[in-house]
mmCIF file of C-alpha atoms and ligand atoms in Angstrom:
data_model
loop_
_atom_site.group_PDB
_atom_site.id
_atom_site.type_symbol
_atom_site.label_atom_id
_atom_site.label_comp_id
_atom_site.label_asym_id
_atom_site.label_seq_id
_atom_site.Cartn_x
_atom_site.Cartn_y
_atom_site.Cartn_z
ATOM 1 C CA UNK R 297 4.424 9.837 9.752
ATOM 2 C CA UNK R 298 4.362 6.269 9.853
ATOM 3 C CA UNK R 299 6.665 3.755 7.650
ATOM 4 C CA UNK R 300 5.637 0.339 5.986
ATOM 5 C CA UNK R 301 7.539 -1.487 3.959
ATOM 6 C CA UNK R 302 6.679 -2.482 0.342
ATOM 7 C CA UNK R 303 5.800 -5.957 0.831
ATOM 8 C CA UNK R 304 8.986 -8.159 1.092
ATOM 9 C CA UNK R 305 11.361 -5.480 -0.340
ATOM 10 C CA UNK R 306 13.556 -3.250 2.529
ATOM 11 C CA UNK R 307 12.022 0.005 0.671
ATOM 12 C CA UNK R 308 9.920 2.145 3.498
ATOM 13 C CA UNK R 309 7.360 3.875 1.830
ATOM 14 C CA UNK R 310 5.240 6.676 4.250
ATOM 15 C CA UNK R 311 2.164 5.226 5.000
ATOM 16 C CA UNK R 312 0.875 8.425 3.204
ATOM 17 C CA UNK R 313 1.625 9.252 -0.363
ATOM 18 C CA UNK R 314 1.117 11.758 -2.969
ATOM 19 C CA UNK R 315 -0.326 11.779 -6.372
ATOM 20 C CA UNK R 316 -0.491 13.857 -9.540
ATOM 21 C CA UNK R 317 -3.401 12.578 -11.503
ATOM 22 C CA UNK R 318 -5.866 15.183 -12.591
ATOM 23 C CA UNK R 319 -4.291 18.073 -10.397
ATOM 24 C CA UNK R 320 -0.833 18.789 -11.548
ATOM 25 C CA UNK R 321 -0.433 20.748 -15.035
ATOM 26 C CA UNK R 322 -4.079 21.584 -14.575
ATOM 27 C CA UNK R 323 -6.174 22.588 -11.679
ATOM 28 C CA UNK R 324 -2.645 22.958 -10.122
ATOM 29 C CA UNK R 325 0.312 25.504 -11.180
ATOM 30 C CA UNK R 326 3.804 25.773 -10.336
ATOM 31 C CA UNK R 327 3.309 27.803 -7.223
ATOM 32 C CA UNK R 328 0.439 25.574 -5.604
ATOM 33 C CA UNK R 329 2.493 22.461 -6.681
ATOM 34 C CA UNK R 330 5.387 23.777 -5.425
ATOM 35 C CA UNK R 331 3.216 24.327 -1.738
ATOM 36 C CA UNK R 332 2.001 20.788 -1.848
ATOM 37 C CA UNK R 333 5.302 18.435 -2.585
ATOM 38 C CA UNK R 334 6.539 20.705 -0.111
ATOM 39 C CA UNK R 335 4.079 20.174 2.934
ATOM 40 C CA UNK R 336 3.820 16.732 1.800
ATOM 41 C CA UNK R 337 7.814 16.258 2.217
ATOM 42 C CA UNK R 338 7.866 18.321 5.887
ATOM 43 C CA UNK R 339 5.004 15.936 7.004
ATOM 44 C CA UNK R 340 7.441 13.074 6.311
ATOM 45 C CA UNK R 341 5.852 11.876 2.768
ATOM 46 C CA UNK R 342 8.531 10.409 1.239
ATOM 47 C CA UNK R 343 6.631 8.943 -2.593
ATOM 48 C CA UNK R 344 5.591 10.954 -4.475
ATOM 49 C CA UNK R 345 3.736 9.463 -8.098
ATOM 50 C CA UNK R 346 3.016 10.244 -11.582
ATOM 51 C CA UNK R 347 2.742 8.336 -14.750
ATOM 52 C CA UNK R 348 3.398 9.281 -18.533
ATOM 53 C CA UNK R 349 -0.008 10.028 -19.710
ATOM 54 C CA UNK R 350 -1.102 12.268 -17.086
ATOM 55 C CA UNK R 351 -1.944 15.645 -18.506
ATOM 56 C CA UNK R 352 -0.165 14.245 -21.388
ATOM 57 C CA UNK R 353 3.117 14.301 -20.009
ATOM 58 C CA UNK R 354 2.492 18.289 -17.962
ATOM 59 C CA UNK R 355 1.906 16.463 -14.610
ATOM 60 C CA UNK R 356 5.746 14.629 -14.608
ATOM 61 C CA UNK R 357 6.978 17.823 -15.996
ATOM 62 C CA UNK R 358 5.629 20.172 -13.210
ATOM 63 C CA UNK R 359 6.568 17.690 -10.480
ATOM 64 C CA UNK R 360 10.328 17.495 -12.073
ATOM 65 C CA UNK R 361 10.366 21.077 -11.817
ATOM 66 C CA UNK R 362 9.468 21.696 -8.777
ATOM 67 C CA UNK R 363 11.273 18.858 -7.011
ATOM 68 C CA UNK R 364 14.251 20.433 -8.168
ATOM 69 C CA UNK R 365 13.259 23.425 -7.115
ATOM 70 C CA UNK R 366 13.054 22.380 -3.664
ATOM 71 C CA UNK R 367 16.160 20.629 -3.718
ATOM 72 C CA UNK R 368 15.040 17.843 -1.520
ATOM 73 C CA UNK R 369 18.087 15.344 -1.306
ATOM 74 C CA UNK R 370 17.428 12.552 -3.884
ATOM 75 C CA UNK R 371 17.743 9.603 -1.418
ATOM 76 C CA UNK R 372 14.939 10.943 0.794
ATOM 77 C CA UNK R 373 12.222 10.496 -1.278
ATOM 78 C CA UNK R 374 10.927 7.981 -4.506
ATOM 79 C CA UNK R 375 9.475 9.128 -7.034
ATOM 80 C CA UNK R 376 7.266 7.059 -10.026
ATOM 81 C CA UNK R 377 6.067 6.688 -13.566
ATOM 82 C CA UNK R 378 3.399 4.628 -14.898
ATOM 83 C CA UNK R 379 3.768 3.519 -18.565
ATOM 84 C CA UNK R 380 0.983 2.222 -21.136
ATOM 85 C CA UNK R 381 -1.507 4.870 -22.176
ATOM 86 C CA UNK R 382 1.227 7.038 -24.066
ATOM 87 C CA UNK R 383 1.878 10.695 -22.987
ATOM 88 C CA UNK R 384 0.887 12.047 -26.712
ATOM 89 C CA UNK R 385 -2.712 13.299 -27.100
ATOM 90 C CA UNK R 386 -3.120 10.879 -29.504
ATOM 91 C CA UNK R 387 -0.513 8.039 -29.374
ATOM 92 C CA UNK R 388 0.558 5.890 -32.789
ATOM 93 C CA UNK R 389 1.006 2.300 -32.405
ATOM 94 C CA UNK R 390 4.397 2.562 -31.540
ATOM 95 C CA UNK R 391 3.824 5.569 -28.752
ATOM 96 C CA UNK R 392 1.684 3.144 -26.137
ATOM 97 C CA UNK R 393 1.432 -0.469 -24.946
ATOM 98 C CA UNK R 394 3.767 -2.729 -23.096
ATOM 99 C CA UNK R 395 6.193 -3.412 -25.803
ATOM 100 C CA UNK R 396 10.019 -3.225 -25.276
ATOM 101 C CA UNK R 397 10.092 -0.113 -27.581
ATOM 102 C CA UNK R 398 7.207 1.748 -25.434
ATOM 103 C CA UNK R 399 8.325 0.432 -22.023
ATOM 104 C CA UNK R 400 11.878 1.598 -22.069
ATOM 105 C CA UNK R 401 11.635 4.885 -24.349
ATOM 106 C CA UNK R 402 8.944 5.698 -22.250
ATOM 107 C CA UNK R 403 11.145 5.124 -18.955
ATOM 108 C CA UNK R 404 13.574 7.879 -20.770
ATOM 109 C CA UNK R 405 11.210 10.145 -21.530
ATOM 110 C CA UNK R 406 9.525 10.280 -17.731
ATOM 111 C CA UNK R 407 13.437 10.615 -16.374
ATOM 112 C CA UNK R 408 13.882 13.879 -18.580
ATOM 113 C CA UNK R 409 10.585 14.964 -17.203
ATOM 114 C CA UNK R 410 10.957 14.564 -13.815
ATOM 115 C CA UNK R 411 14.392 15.192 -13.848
ATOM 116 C CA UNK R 412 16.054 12.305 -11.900
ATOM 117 C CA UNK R 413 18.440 9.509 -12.602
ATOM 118 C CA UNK R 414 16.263 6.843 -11.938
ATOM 119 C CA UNK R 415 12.572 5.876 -10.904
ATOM 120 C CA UNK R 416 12.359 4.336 -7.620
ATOM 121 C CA UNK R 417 9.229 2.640 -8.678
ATOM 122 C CA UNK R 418 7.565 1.930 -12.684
ATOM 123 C CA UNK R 419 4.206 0.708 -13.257
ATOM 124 C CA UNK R 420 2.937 -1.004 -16.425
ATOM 125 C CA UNK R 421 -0.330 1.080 -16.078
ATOM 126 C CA UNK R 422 -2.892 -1.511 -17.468
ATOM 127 C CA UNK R 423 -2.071 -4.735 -18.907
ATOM 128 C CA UNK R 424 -1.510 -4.988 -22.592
ATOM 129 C CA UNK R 425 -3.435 -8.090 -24.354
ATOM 130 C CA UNK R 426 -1.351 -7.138 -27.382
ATOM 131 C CA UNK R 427 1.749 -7.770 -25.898
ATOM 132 C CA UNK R 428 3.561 -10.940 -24.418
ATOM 133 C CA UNK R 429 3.912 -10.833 -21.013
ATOM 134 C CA UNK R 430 7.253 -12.376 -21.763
ATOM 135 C CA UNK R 431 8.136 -9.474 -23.252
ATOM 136 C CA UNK R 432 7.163 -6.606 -20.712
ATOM 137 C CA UNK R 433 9.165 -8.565 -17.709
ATOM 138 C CA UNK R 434 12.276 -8.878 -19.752
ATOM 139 C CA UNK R 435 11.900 -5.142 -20.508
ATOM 140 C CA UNK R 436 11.326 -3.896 -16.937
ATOM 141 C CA UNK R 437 14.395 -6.531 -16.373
ATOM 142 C CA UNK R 438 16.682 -4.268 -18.571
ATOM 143 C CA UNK R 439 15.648 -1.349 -16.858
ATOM 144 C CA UNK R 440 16.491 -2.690 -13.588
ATOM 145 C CA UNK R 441 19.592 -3.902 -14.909
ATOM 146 C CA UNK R 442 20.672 -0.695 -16.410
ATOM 147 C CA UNK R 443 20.238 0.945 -12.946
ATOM 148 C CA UNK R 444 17.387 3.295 -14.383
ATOM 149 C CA UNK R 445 14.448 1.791 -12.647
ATOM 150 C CA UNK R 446 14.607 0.319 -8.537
ATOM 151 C CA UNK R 447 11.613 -1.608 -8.230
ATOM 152 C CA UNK R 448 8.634 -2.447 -11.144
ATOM 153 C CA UNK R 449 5.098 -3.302 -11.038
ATOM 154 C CA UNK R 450 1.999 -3.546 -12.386
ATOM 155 C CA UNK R 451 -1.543 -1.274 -12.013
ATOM 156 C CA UNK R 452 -4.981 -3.017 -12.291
ATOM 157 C CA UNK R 453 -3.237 -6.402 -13.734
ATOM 158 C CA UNK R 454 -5.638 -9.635 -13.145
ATOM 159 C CA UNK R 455 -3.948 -11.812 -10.364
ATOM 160 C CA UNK R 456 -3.539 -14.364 -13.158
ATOM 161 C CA UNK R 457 -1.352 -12.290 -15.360
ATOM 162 C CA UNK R 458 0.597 -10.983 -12.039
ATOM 163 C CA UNK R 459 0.826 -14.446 -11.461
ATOM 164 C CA UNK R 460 2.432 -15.211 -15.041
ATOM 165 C CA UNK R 461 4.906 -12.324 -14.586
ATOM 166 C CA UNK R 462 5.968 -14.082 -11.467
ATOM 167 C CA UNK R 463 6.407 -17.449 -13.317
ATOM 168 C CA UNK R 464 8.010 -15.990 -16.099
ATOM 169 C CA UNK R 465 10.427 -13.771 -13.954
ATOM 170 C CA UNK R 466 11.461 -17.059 -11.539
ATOM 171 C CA UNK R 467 11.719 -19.160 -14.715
ATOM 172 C CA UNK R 468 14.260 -16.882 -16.730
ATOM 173 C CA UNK R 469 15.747 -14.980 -13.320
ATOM 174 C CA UNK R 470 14.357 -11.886 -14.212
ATOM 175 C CA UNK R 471 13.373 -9.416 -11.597
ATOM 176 C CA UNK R 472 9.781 -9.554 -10.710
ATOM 177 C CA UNK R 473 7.217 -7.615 -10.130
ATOM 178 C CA UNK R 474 6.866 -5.984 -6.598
ATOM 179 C CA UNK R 475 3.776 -4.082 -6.250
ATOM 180 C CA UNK R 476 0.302 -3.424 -7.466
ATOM 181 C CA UNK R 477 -0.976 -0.150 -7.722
ATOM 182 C CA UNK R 478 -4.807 -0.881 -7.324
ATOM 183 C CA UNK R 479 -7.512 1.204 -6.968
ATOM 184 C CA UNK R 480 -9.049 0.565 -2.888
ATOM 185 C CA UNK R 481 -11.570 2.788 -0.739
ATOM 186 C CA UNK R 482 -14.776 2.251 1.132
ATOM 187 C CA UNK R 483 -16.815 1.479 -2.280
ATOM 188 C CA UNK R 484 -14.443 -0.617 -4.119
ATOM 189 C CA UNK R 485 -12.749 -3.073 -2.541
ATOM 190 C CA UNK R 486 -13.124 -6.476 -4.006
ATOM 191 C CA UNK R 487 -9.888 -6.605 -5.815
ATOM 192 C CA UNK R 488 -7.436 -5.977 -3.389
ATOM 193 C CA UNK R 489 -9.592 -7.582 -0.424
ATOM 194 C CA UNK R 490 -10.173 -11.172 -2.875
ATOM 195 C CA UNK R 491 -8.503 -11.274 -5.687
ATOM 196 C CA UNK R 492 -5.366 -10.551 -4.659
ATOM 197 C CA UNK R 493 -5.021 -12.200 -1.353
ATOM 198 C CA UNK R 494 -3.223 -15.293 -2.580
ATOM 199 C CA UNK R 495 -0.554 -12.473 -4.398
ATOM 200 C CA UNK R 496 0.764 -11.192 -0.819
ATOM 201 C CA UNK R 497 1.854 -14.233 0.741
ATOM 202 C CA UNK R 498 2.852 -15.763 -2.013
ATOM 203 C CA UNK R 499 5.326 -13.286 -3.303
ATOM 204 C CA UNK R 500 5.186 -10.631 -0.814
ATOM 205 C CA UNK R 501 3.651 -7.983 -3.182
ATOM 206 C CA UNK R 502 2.919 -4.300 -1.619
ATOM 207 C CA UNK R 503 0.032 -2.371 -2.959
ATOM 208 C CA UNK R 504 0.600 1.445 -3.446
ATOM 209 C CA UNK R 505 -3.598 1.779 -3.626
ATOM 210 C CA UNK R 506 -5.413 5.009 -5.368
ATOM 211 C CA UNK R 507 -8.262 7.155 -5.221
ATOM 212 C CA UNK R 508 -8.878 6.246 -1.692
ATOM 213 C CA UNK R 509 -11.513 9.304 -1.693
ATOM 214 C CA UNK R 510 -12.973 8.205 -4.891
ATOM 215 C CA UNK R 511 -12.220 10.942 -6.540
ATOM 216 C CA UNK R 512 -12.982 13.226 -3.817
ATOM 217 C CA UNK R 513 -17.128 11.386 -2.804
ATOM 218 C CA UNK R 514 -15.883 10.218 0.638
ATOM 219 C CA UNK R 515 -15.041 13.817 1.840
ATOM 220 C CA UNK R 516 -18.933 14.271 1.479
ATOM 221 C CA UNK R 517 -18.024 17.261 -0.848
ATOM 222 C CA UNK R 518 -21.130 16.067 -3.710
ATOM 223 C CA UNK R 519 -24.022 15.467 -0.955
ATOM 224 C CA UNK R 520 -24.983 19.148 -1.901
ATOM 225 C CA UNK R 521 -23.968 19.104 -5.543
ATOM 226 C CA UNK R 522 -21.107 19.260 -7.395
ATOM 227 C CA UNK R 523 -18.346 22.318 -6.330
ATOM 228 C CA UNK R 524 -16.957 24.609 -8.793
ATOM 229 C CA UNK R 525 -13.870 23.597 -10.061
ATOM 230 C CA UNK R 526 -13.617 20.235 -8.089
ATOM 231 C CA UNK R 527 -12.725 17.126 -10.098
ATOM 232 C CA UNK R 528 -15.830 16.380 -11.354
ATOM 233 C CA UNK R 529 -16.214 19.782 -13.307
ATOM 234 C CA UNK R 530 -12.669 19.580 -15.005
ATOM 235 C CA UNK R 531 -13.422 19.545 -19.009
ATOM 236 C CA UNK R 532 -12.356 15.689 -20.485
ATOM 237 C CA UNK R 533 -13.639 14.072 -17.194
ATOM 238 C CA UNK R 534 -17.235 14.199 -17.955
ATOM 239 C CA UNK R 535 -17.003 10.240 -18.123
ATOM 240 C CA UNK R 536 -15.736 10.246 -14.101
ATOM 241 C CA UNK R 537 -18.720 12.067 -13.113
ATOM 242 C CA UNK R 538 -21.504 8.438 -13.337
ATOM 243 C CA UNK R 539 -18.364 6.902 -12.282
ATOM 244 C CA UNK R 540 -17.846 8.419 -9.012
ATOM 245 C CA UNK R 541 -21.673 9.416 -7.894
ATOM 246 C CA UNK R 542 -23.561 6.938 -9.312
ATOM 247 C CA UNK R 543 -26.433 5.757 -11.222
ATOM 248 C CA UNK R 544 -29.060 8.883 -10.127
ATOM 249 C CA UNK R 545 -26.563 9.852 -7.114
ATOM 250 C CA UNK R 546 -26.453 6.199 -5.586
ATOM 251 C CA UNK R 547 -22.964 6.775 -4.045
ATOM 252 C CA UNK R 548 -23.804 9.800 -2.627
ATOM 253 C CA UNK R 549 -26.917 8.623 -1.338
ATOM 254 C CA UNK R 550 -24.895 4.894 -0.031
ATOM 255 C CA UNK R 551 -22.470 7.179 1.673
ATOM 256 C CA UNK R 552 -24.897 9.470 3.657
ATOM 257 C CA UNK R 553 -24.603 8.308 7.228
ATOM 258 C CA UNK R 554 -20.389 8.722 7.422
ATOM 259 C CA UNK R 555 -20.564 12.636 8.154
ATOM 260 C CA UNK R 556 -22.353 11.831 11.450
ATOM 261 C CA UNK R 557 -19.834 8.978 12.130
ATOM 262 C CA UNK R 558 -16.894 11.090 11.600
ATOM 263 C CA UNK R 559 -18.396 13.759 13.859
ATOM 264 C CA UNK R 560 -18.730 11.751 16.363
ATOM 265 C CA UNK R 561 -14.857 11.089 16.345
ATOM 266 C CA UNK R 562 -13.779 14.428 16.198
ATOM 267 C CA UNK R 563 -12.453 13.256 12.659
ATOM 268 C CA UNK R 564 -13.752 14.581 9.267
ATOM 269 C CA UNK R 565 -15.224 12.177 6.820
ATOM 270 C CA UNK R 566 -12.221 12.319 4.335
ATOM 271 C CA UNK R 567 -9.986 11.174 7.340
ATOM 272 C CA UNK R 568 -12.416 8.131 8.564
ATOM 273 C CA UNK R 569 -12.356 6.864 4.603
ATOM 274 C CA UNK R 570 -8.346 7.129 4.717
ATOM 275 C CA UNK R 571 -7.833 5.076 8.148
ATOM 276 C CA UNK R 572 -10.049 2.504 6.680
ATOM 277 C CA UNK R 573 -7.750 1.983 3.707
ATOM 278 C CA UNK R 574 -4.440 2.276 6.152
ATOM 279 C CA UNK R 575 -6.585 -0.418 8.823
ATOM 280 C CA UNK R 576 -5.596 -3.179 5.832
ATOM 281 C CA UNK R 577 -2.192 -4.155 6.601
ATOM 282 C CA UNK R 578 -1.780 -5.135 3.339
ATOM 283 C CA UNK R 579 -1.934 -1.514 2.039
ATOM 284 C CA UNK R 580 1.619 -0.185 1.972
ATOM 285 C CA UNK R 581 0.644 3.440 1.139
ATOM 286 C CA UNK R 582 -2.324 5.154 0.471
ATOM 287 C CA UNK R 583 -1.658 7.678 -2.292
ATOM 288 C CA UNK R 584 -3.711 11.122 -1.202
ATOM 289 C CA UNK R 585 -4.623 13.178 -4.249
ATOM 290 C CA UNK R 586 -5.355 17.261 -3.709
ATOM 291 C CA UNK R 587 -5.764 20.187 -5.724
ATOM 292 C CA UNK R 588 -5.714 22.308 -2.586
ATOM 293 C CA UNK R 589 -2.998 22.725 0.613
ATOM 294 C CA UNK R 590 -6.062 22.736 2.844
ATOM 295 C CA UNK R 591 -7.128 18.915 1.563
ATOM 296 C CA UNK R 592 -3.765 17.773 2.063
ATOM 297 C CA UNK R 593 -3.500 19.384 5.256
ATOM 298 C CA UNK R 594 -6.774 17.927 6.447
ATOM 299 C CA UNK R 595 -5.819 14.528 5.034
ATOM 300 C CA UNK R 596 -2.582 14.439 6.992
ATOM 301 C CA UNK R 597 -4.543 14.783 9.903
ATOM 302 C CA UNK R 598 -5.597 10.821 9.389
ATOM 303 C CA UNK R 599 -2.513 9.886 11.475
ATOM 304 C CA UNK R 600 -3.935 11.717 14.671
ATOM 305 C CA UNK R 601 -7.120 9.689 13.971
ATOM 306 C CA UNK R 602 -5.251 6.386 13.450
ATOM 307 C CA UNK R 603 -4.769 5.209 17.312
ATOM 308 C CA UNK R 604 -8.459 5.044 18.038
ATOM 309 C CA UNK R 605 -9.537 3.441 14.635
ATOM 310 C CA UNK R 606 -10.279 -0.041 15.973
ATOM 311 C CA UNK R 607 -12.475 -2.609 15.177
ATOM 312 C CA UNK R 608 -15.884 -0.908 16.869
ATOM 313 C CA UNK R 609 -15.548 1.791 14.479
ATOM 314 C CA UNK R 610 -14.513 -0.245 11.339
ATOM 315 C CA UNK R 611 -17.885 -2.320 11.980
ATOM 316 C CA UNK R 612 -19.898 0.588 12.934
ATOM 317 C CA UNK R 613 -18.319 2.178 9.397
ATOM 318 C CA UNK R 614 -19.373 -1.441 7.566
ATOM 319 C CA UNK R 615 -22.761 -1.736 9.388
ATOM 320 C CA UNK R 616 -23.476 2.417 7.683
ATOM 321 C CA UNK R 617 -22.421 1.475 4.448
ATOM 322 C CA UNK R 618 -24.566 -1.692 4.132
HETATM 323 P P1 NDP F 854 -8.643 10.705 -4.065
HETATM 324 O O1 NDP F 854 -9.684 9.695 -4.247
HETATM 325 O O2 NDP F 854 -8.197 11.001 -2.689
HETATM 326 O O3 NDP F 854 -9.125 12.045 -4.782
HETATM 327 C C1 NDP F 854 -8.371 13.210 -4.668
HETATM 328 C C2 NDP F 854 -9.245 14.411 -5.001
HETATM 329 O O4 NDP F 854 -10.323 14.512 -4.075
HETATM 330 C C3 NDP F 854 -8.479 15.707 -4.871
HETATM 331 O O5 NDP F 854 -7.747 16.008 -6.021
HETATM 332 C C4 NDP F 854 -9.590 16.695 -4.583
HETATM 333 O O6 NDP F 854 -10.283 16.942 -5.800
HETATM 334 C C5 NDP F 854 -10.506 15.866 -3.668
HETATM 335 N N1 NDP F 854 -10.134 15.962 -2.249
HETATM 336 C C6 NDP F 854 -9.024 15.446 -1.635
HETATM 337 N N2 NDP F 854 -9.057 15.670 -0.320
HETATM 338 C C7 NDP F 854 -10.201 16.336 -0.068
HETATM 339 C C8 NDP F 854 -10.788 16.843 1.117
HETATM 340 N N3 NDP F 854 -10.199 16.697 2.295
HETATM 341 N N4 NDP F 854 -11.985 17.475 1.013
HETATM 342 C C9 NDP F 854 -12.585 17.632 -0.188
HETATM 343 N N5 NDP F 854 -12.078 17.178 -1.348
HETATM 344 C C10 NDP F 854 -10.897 16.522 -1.297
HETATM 345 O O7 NDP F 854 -7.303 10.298 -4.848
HETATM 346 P P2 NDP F 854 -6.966 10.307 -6.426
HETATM 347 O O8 NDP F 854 -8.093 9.804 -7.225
HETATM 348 O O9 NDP F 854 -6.390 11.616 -6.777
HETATM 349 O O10 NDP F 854 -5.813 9.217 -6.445
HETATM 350 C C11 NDP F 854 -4.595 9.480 -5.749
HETATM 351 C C12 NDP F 854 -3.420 9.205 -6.673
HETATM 352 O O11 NDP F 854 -3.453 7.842 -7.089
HETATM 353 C C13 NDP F 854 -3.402 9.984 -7.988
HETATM 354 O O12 NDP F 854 -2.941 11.301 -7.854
HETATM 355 C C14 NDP F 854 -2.493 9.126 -8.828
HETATM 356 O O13 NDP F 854 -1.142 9.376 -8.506
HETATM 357 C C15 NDP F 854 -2.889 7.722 -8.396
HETATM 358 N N6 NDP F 854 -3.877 7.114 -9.313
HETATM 359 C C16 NDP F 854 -3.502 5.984 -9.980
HETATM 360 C C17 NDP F 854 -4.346 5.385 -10.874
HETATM 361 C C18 NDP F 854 -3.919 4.152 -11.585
HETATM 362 O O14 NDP F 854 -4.606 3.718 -12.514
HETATM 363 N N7 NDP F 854 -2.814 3.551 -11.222
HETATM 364 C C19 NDP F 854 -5.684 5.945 -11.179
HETATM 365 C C20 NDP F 854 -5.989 7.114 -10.400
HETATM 366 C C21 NDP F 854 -5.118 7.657 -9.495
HETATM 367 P P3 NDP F 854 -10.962 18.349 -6.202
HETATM 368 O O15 NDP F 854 -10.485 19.396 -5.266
HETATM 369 O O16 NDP F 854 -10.540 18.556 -7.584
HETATM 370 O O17 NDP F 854 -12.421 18.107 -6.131
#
């Protein structure tokens, strides 16, 4: 495994990661989660995330459980939350959002959950127009303070609002954010590539990015249809499906040629979509998702692909994509 750091802080994050959404409290149990976080850990992962709403509140639940379970010593691994959807199915006022009330009950509730001390890393999950920015920093600020949270950050924020937190942090000295947790692959890139370029020299953010598949489309799994019980079929995430292939199939079709380019690196085309993510140095970790020990397994296998992903291939990956 290799080690980055997250942005300017000393925390070493595996260039790998692994995620709950979709997967954990429901096209995964406690036996095939308990096979995942535990290949995942022997192959060096060391962050593992989550976030309150996910399967309303069965995803941090299941990975609490079984991280216990497997007894891995505390201080070899981080583990995260996410807070602003709400982990109820349907949230009052009061049970979502960025306010102090949500931010730190919800920090409590994810710790009983998952069953540990502290998080190693929170995310405000979306940004909340109805709540003061002032407010949120200051809140992440007690949590920090009280020892319950190491390091906070934000997920999908405009760079002006990150930006704000920053000014408002440095102007009250208040702990600021560290990270972004972005979204990043092959077909969706223009956030972390543009928009947030001024954020990582300016105050040495990391990005923790997701859905570096998208959702699954880079392995090539939907050029034939869509797989029983994939992602795509689960019941609630009708709305991913345009999403992920596209007006009429566009993605599917835009994707068509990486197969053959994969082939012809003895790599598969799930691997050649995850090297591209890890080629931007300013991706700390790329967080793998998989309802299967196979994917993982397979995904892993990126790092043996790594040392001949150079520029030729990046281009000739560009040049099929265009
Ligand atoms: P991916 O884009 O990698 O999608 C993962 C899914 O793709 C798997 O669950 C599986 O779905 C399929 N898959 C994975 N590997 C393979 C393979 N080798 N061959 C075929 N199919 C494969 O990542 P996610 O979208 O899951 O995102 C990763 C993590 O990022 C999440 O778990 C979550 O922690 C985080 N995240 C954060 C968000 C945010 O807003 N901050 C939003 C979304 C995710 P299946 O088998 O079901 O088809």
């Amino acid at each position: 495994m290799q080690y980055r750091r997250l942005g300017r802080t000393g925390l070493q994050l595996s260039a790998l990661s692994f995620g709950a959404w979709v997967t954990f409290g429901r096209q995964v149990g406690r036996s095939e989660a308990r096979e995942l976080l535990a290949l995942a850990w022997d192959r060096g992962i060391n962050f593992f995330d989550n976030a309150e709403t996910y399967n309303h509140g069965d995803a941090e639940r299941l990975m609490g459980d079984v991280l216990a379970d497997l007894r891995f010593p505390r201080d070899s691994y981080c583990v995260s939350s996410k807070v602003y959807f709400g982990a109820a199915e349907k949230p009052r006022p009061t049970q979502r959002g960025l306010s102090r009330k949500h931010v730190i009950e919800a920090c409590n509730q994810a710790l009983e959950r998952l069953r540990v001390g502290h998080l190693d890393l929170y995310f405000c999950h979306r940004p909340d127009p109805e709540t003061p920015i002032e407010e949120t920093v200051a809140a992440m600020d007690t949590l920090i303070r009280q020892g319950k949270v190491l390091y906070w950050g934000t997920s999908e924020w405009p760079a002006t609002a990150i930006h704000e937190a920053h000014r408002i942090a440095q102007a009250m000295h208040m702990y600021a954010p560290v990270v972004e947790q972005p979204q990043y692959n092959l077909l969706h890139r223009e956030r972390v590539e543009h928009e947030y370029a001024p954020l990582y020299a300016s105050y040495g953010m990391g990005t923790t990015i997701w859905s570096p598949l998208a959702s699954g489309l880079l392995s090539g799994k939907y050029s034939q249809g869509i797989p029983d019980g994939s992602r795509l079929t689960q019941p609630g995430y009708e709305w991913l499906r345009d999403l992920v292939l596209g007006e009429g199939g566009e993605r599917v079709e835009k994707i068509k040629h990486l197969p053959a380019i994969a082939a012809e690196v003895g790599a598969t085309p799930a691997q050649l979509a995850i090297a591209w993510c890890l080629a931007n140095p300013n991706v700390s970790t790329v967080l793998l998702g998989a309802s299967r020990k196979e994917q993982l397994e397979q995904n892993l296998g990126v790092l043996e692909l790594l040392p001949r992903f150079d520029l030729a291939l990046k281009e000739r990956i560009e040049h099929a994509l265009a």
